[in-house]
């Protein structure tokens, strides 16, 4: 009689879908992790956009599967969009720096030139740092990942601290920085032909500021190739970037426009090249652009502060959302 009752299909079944107690003839139950273990695994990942995470949360009926509030969702997408926009130029700078380093390596250019740091290496490191921080903000906001958002907030806070320190150093060490910049400019003239990056940067400075040399155009006498005692064909000459009109027909650069200018009279030389040095021109440009530079610095700090505030708001919303999901009772 007992065996018939245990095997009878007329036993009452639970309409809520709860499992029946195992009987003697029922197959063994596999060792499947329960909902509590699955919830712990999902919490360990901490990623709401991981495959199957939302479906599992909906199957379990947890309150954490519900979307964020409208305000928190707006903050989330603002963080994602702003960091995505910042990551684009950072990735472009990283690609340009890697391309420049590969090009220099293919041309046989070695490391450790007259520049204190390789401009392409600085471009690579800066682009890499900004892209990593921006992408961590994008992924942290999109996946609602608290760990990535904490890392992003710490990185932005670290950048703000570095910028504040740099501003204090520039204000307190302004005179030594000017002397160092003037010395670097003179060293760049001496080593003009020794480094392709130095060659390019100095040409851009002279073309942009419409100047020649450090203090005057006669500073190019310190270069062993342009010195009037040099046995080469460039003796007593100047780079094409010193010329008032370095291009012919508006497109082709006339590389011989500065040939023989250093032994000419100053009035005659002034008709072909710029006589003013780049250091006075740079000082004049800094005095005229100090407002724009300060405004850009303030704008960058405000953007970073806004990003930090938005990340803090999203982290607070995620913490409250998770606490609500933990306190909500599950289905019976």
XYZ file of C-alpha atoms in Angstrom:
332
model
C 0.000 0.000 0.000
C 2.833 2.434 0.819
C 4.554 1.747 -2.467
C 1.323 2.419 -4.378
C 0.808 5.718 -2.574
C 4.349 6.851 -3.279
C 4.066 6.026 -6.962
C 0.514 7.254 -7.417
C 0.076 10.116 -9.899
C -2.928 11.390 -7.938
C -0.784 13.121 -5.337
C -1.561 16.900 -5.094
C 0.853 19.052 -7.090
C 1.959 22.517 -6.041
C 0.612 25.117 -8.458
C 3.456 27.473 -7.678
C 5.960 25.123 -9.330
C 7.818 24.086 -6.144
C 9.767 20.893 -6.288
C 8.295 17.735 -4.723
C 10.252 15.876 -2.076
C 12.262 13.042 -3.605
C 10.785 9.597 -3.445
C 12.296 6.189 -3.572
C 11.626 5.772 -7.304
C 12.575 9.312 -8.364
C 15.881 9.809 -10.198
C 18.783 11.371 -8.299
C 18.913 15.165 -8.353
C 21.989 16.694 -9.954
C 24.189 18.928 -7.897
C 23.050 22.201 -9.505
C 23.918 25.485 -7.774
C 20.886 27.173 -6.354
C 19.652 30.709 -6.928
C 21.731 32.044 -4.035
C 24.971 30.743 -5.566
C 24.036 32.054 -8.990
C 23.273 35.468 -7.506
C 26.654 35.460 -5.780
C 28.359 34.633 -9.058
C 26.537 37.474 -10.779
C 27.539 39.842 -8.000
C 31.144 38.743 -8.302
C 31.160 39.737 -11.979
C 29.325 42.981 -11.192
C 28.436 43.480 -14.858
C 24.807 43.993 -15.811
C 25.588 43.818 -19.513
C 27.319 40.421 -19.328
C 25.642 37.729 -21.491
C 22.731 36.145 -19.643
C 22.938 38.383 -16.584
C 19.697 40.249 -17.256
C 17.856 37.084 -18.322
C 18.988 35.301 -15.167
C 17.894 38.238 -13.009
C 14.469 38.291 -14.660
C 14.111 34.505 -14.221
C 14.881 34.852 -10.543
C 12.429 37.765 -10.197
C 14.933 39.980 -8.410
C 14.329 43.728 -8.157
C 17.908 44.351 -9.400
C 16.776 43.310 -12.899
C 14.651 46.454 -13.119
C 16.175 49.398 -15.018
C 17.593 52.430 -13.302
C 15.515 55.522 -12.763
C 15.229 58.110 -15.519
C 17.673 60.503 -13.862
C 20.255 57.804 -13.225
C 19.907 56.551 -16.799
C 20.527 60.082 -18.103
C 23.660 60.329 -15.951
C 24.782 56.926 -17.201
C 24.481 57.853 -20.874
C 26.044 61.287 -20.323
C 29.127 59.632 -18.854
C 29.234 57.124 -21.701
C 28.843 59.722 -24.463
C 31.340 62.234 -23.065
C 34.021 59.621 -22.480
C 33.402 58.106 -25.901
C 33.998 61.514 -27.487
C 37.200 61.968 -25.464
C 38.452 58.515 -26.419
C 38.325 59.239 -30.179
C 41.104 61.895 -30.291
C 43.083 59.908 -27.723
C 43.011 56.797 -29.905
C 43.911 58.933 -32.928
C 46.916 60.380 -31.065
C 47.949 56.885 -29.998
C 47.789 55.637 -33.588
C 49.755 58.659 -34.860
C 52.429 58.151 -32.207
C 52.784 54.455 -32.990
C 53.003 55.245 -36.700
C 55.689 57.862 -36.025
C 57.728 55.483 -33.878
C 57.476 52.749 -36.496
C 58.531 55.194 -39.224
C 61.533 56.376 -37.221
C 62.543 52.806 -36.460
C 62.290 51.850 -40.159
C 64.506 54.816 -41.069
C 67.132 53.698 -38.573
C 66.710 56.597 -36.164
C 67.961 55.677 -32.718
C 66.785 56.664 -29.277
C 68.347 59.177 -26.945
C 68.623 62.204 -29.238
C 69.074 65.812 -28.127
C 65.426 66.088 -27.128
C 64.839 65.228 -23.440
C 61.879 63.039 -24.437
C 60.827 61.705 -27.796
C 57.710 63.618 -28.971
C 56.267 60.488 -30.542
C 56.762 58.549 -27.309
C 55.039 61.345 -25.380
C 52.188 61.196 -27.897
C 51.880 57.422 -27.455
C 51.908 57.551 -23.655
C 49.469 60.460 -23.485
C 47.072 58.888 -25.967
C 47.278 55.543 -24.183
C 46.573 57.055 -20.760
C 43.624 59.176 -21.936
C 42.116 56.344 -23.996
C 42.364 53.858 -21.114
C 40.705 56.276 -18.678
C 37.983 57.237 -21.180
C 37.234 53.646 -22.164
C 37.031 52.612 -18.511
C 34.448 55.342 -18.002
C 32.524 54.204 -21.094
C 32.454 50.546 -20.076
C 31.797 51.304 -16.422
C 28.777 53.458 -17.256
C 27.375 51.221 -19.997
C 27.783 47.980 -18.013
C 26.898 49.669 -14.697
C 30.126 48.220 -13.311
C 31.005 49.773 -9.968
C 34.602 48.544 -10.073
C 35.341 50.263 -13.406
C 33.578 53.417 -12.259
C 35.696 53.519 -9.104
C 38.857 53.109 -11.205
C 37.668 55.843 -13.554
C 36.912 58.223 -10.676
C 40.322 57.569 -9.124
C 42.080 58.233 -12.441
C 40.216 61.518 -12.994
C 40.965 62.596 -9.430
C 44.643 61.760 -9.964
C 44.691 63.848 -13.164
C 43.150 66.777 -11.314
C 45.824 66.521 -8.627
C 48.592 66.459 -11.261
C 47.125 69.476 -13.046
C 46.909 71.421 -9.793
C 50.523 70.533 -8.987
C 51.633 71.564 -12.491
C 49.840 74.906 -12.131
C 51.516 75.606 -8.799
C 54.947 74.711 -10.213
C 54.464 76.945 -13.265
C 53.508 79.919 -11.086
C 56.293 79.459 -8.526
C 59.042 78.477 -10.999
C 58.175 80.794 -13.880
C 61.629 82.412 -14.188
C 63.589 79.109 -14.116
C 61.156 77.688 -16.659
C 61.815 80.636 -18.971
C 65.565 80.112 -18.684
C 65.150 76.407 -19.388
C 62.995 77.116 -22.433
C 65.522 79.584 -23.806
C 68.326 77.067 -23.287
C 66.284 74.336 -25.018
C 65.707 76.630 -27.983
C 69.434 77.304 -28.362
C 70.220 73.593 -28.080
C 67.634 72.880 -30.752
C 69.456 75.251 -33.115
C 72.781 73.511 -32.461
C 71.353 70.005 -33.038
C 69.002 70.986 -35.856
C 70.195 68.299 -38.263
C 70.728 65.597 -35.631
C 67.106 64.644 -34.963
C 64.172 64.612 -37.428
C 61.662 65.433 -34.683
C 63.745 68.399 -33.574
C 64.051 69.513 -37.186
C 60.271 69.409 -37.649
C 59.402 71.112 -34.333
C 61.833 73.980 -34.792
C 60.633 74.581 -38.349
C 57.027 74.727 -37.115
C 57.966 77.193 -34.352
C 59.771 79.495 -36.787
C 56.980 79.320 -39.356
C 54.234 79.827 -36.773
C 55.869 82.702 -34.893
C 57.546 84.197 -37.988
C 60.943 84.280 -36.367
C 64.447 82.963 -36.891
C 66.912 81.732 -34.282
C 66.648 82.144 -30.531
C 67.555 85.786 -29.940
C 68.143 86.753 -33.578
C 68.808 85.160 -36.943
C 72.572 85.270 -36.225
C 72.106 82.453 -33.666
C 72.269 79.992 -36.562
C 76.007 80.675 -36.638
C 76.191 78.214 -33.713
C 75.135 75.374 -36.003
C 78.160 73.676 -37.524
C 76.466 73.254 -40.891
C 75.184 76.851 -41.195
C 78.287 78.494 -39.726
C 80.159 80.678 -42.212
C 83.364 78.751 -41.527
C 81.717 75.455 -42.489
C 83.145 73.760 -45.606
C 79.687 72.553 -46.688
C 77.340 74.083 -49.217
C 75.024 75.328 -46.418
C 77.690 77.686 -44.997
C 76.365 81.175 -44.107
C 72.825 79.979 -44.887
C 69.562 79.668 -42.978
C 66.775 77.046 -42.972
C 63.873 77.598 -45.308
C 61.588 78.114 -42.285
C 63.381 81.437 -41.644
C 62.346 82.834 -45.023
C 59.541 85.356 -45.320
C 58.228 83.534 -48.399
C 59.568 79.978 -48.128
C 57.273 78.638 -50.857
C 57.273 79.113 -54.569
C 53.955 79.250 -56.438
C 52.174 78.761 -53.095
C 52.962 75.036 -52.840
C 56.606 74.067 -53.390
C 59.091 74.905 -50.635
C 62.194 76.712 -51.875
C 64.921 75.071 -49.789
C 67.528 77.553 -51.099
C 65.719 80.740 -50.092
C 68.052 81.205 -47.121
C 71.359 80.426 -48.838
C 74.124 82.967 -48.146
C 71.937 85.233 -45.977
C 74.235 85.300 -42.930
C 76.977 87.241 -44.714
C 74.551 89.822 -46.129
C 73.857 93.230 -44.649
C 71.055 93.301 -42.092
C 68.819 95.523 -44.241
C 69.285 93.289 -47.258
C 68.816 90.112 -45.191
C 65.594 91.514 -43.725
C 64.015 91.438 -47.162
C 64.475 87.659 -47.419
C 64.285 86.256 -43.860
C 62.866 87.149 -40.453
C 65.429 88.935 -38.286
C 63.593 88.663 -34.957
C 64.473 85.707 -32.741
C 61.895 83.158 -31.620
C 62.352 83.774 -27.909
C 61.060 87.397 -27.953
C 58.270 86.318 -30.306
C 57.359 83.441 -27.974
C 57.257 85.764 -24.948
C 55.006 88.158 -26.838
C 52.718 85.310 -27.866
C 52.483 84.041 -24.281
C 51.574 87.496 -22.977
C 48.857 87.859 -25.600
C 47.482 84.332 -25.127
C 47.591 84.062 -21.338
C 43.825 84.615 -21.102
C 43.015 81.937 -23.684
C 45.440 79.471 -22.069
C 43.947 80.086 -18.628
C 40.417 79.732 -20.009
C 41.270 76.404 -21.637
C 42.828 75.161 -18.398
C 39.760 76.174 -16.383
C 37.461 74.516 -18.955
C 39.417 71.248 -18.780
C 39.293 71.263 -14.978
C 35.550 71.974 -14.997
C 34.898 69.150 -17.463
C 36.907 66.721 -15.346
C 35.150 67.883 -12.185
C 31.755 67.405 -13.855
C 32.748 63.906 -14.969
C 33.828 63.085 -11.428
C 30.549 64.365 -10.011
C 28.500 62.379 -12.533
C 30.465 59.218 -11.754
C 29.834 59.722 -8.033
C 26.090 60.163 -8.657
C 25.967 57.003 -10.765
C 27.874 55.023 -8.150
C 25.444 56.180 -5.469
C 22.481 55.204 -7.656
C 23.973 51.768 -8.354
C 24.606 51.189 -4.644
C 20.999 52.131 -3.779
C 19.705 49.956 -6.613
C 21.716 46.979 -5.417
C 20.576 47.482 -1.827
C 16.965 47.534 -2.994
C 17.509 44.312 -4.904
C 19.063 42.603 -1.875
C 16.182 43.546 0.444
C 13.412 42.578 -2.005
C 12.063 39.099 -1.166
C 12.303 36.523 -3.910
C 9.429 34.472 -5.316
C 7.996 31.713 -3.188
